[in-house]
Structure formats: C-alpha cells, structure tokens
PDB file of C-alpha atoms in Angstrom:
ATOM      1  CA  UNK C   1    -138.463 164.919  46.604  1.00 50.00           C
ATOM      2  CA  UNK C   2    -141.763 166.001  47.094  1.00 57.00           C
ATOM      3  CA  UNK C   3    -143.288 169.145  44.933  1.00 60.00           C
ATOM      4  CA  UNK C   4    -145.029 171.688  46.458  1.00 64.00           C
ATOM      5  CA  UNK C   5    -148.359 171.617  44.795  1.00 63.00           C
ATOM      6  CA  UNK C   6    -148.842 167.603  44.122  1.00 64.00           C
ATOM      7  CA  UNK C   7    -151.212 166.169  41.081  1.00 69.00           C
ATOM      8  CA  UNK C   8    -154.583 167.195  42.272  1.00 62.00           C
ATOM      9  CA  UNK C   9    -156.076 164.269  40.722  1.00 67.00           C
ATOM     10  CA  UNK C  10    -153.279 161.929  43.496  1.00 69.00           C
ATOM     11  CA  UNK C  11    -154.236 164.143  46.032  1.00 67.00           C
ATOM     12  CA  UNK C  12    -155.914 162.089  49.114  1.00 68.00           C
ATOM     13  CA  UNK C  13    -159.196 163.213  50.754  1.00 68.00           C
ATOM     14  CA  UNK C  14    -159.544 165.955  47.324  1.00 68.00           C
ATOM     15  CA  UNK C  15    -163.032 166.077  45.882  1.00 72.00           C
ATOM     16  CA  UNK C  16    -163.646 166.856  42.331  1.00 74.00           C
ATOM     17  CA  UNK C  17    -163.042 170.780  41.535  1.00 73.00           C
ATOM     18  CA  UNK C  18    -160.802 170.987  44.748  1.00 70.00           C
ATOM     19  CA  UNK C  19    -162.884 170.456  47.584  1.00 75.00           C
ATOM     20  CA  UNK C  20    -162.584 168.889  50.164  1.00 75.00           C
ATOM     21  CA  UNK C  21    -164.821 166.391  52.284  1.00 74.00           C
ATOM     22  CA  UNK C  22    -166.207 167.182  55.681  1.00 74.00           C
ATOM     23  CA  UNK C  23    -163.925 165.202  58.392  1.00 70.00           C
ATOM     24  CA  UNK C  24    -161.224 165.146  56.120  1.00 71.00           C
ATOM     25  CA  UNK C  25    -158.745 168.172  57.989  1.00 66.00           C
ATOM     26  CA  UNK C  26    -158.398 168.223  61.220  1.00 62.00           C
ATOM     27  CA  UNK C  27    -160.232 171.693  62.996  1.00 61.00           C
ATOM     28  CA  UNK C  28    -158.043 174.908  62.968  1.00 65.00           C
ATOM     29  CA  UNK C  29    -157.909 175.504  67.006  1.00 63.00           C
ATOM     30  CA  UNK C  30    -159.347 173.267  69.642  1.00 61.00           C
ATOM     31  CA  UNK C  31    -162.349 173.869  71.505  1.00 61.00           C
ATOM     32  CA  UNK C  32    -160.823 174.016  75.026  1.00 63.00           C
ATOM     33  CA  UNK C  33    -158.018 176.312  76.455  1.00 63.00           C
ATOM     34  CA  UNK C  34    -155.981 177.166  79.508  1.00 66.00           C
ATOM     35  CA  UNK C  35    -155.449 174.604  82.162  1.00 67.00           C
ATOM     36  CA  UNK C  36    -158.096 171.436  82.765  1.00 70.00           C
ATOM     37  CA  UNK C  37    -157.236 171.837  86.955  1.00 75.00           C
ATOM     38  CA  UNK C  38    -155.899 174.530  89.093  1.00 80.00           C
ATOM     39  CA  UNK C  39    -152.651 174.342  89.809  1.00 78.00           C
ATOM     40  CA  UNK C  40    -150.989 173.524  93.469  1.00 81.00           C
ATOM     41  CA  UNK C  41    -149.714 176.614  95.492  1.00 82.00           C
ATOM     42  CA  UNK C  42    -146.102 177.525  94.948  1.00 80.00           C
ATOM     43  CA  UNK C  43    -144.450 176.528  98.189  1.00 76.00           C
ATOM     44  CA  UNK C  44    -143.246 179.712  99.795  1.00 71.00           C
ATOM     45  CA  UNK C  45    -142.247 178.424 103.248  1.00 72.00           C
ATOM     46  CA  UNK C  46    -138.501 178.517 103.462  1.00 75.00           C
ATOM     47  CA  UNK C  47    -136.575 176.311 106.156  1.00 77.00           C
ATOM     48  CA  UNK C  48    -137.944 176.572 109.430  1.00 84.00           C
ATOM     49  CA  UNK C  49    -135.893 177.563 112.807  1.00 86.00           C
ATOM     50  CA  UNK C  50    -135.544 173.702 114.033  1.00 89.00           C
ATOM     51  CA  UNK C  51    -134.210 172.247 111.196  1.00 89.00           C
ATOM     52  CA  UNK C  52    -131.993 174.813 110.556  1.00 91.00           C
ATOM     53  CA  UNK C  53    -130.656 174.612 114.344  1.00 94.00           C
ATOM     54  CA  UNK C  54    -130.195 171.161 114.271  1.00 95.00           C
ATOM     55  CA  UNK C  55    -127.731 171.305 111.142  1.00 96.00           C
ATOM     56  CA  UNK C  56    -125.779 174.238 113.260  1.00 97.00           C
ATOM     57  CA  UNK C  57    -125.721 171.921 116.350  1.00 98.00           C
ATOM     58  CA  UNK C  58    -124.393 168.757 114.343  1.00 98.00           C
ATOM     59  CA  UNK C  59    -121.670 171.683 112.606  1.00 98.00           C
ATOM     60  CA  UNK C  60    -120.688 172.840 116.042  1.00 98.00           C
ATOM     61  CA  UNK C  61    -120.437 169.282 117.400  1.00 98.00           C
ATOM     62  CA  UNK C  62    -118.224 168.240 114.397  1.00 98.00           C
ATOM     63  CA  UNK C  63    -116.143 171.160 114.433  1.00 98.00           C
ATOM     64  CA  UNK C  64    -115.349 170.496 118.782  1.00 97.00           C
ATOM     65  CA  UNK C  65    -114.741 166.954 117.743  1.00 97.00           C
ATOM     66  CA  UNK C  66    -112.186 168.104 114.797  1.00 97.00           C
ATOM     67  CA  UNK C  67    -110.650 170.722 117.132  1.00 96.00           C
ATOM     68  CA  UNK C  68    -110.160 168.027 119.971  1.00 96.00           C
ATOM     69  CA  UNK C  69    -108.696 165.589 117.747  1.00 96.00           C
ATOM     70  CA  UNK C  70    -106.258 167.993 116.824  1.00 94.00           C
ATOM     71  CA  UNK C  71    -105.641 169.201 120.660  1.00 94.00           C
ATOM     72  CA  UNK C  72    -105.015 165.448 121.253  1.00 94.00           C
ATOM     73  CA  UNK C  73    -102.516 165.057 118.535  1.00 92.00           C
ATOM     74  CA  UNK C  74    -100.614 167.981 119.238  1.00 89.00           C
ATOM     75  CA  UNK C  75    -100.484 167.425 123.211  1.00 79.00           C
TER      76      UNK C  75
END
C-alpha cells in the first residue's frame, strides 16, 4: 500500500529541498481549447414527399394483394 506523502529522498524527479526540475510535471491546462474544425450542419431535412409516397404505394399494393388473397380463399 502506498503512503500518502512517500520518502522525499525516493521521490522521482525531486530536487534537493523539494523542488522540482523544469520538464519534470506535465503543464496544468493545455494551450488550445474548443474544437480544432467546425463541425458539419445538423441535418434538419426530414423525409421528403417521394419517398414517403412510394412506401404508401408499396403498403397499398400489399394490403390489395392480402385482401385478394383472402377474397380468393373465401370465394
């Protein structure tokens, strides 16, 4: 288990009198912030008319197909 405050004298990258050398910690905050490129647009464009009328037309022609196969067993 590790102690909180360690032997100063074990202590890597510790000068003498508790210093310690230049490159030794790492800076506090980078240098840079926010984003390094803009982000894309958010797409806003919901489905258009022809897509969406094609899916009805394929519904409506699987639903007269269902309904006839049913009229055909029935007769």
């Amino acid at each position: 288990m590790a102690t909180p405050d360690p032997e100063p004298r074990r202590t890597p990258g510790l000068e003498p009198g508790g210093g310690v050398a230049p490159g030794e910690t790492p800076p506090a905050e980078g240098g840079t912030h926010g984003i390094s490129h803009p982000e894309p647009p958010e797409l806003r464009k919901g489905w258009g008319a022809m897509p969406l009328t094609l899916i009805m037309v394929v519904v409506a022609l699987v639903a007269v197909g269902l309904i006839a196969m049913m009229v055909a067993l029935i007769a």
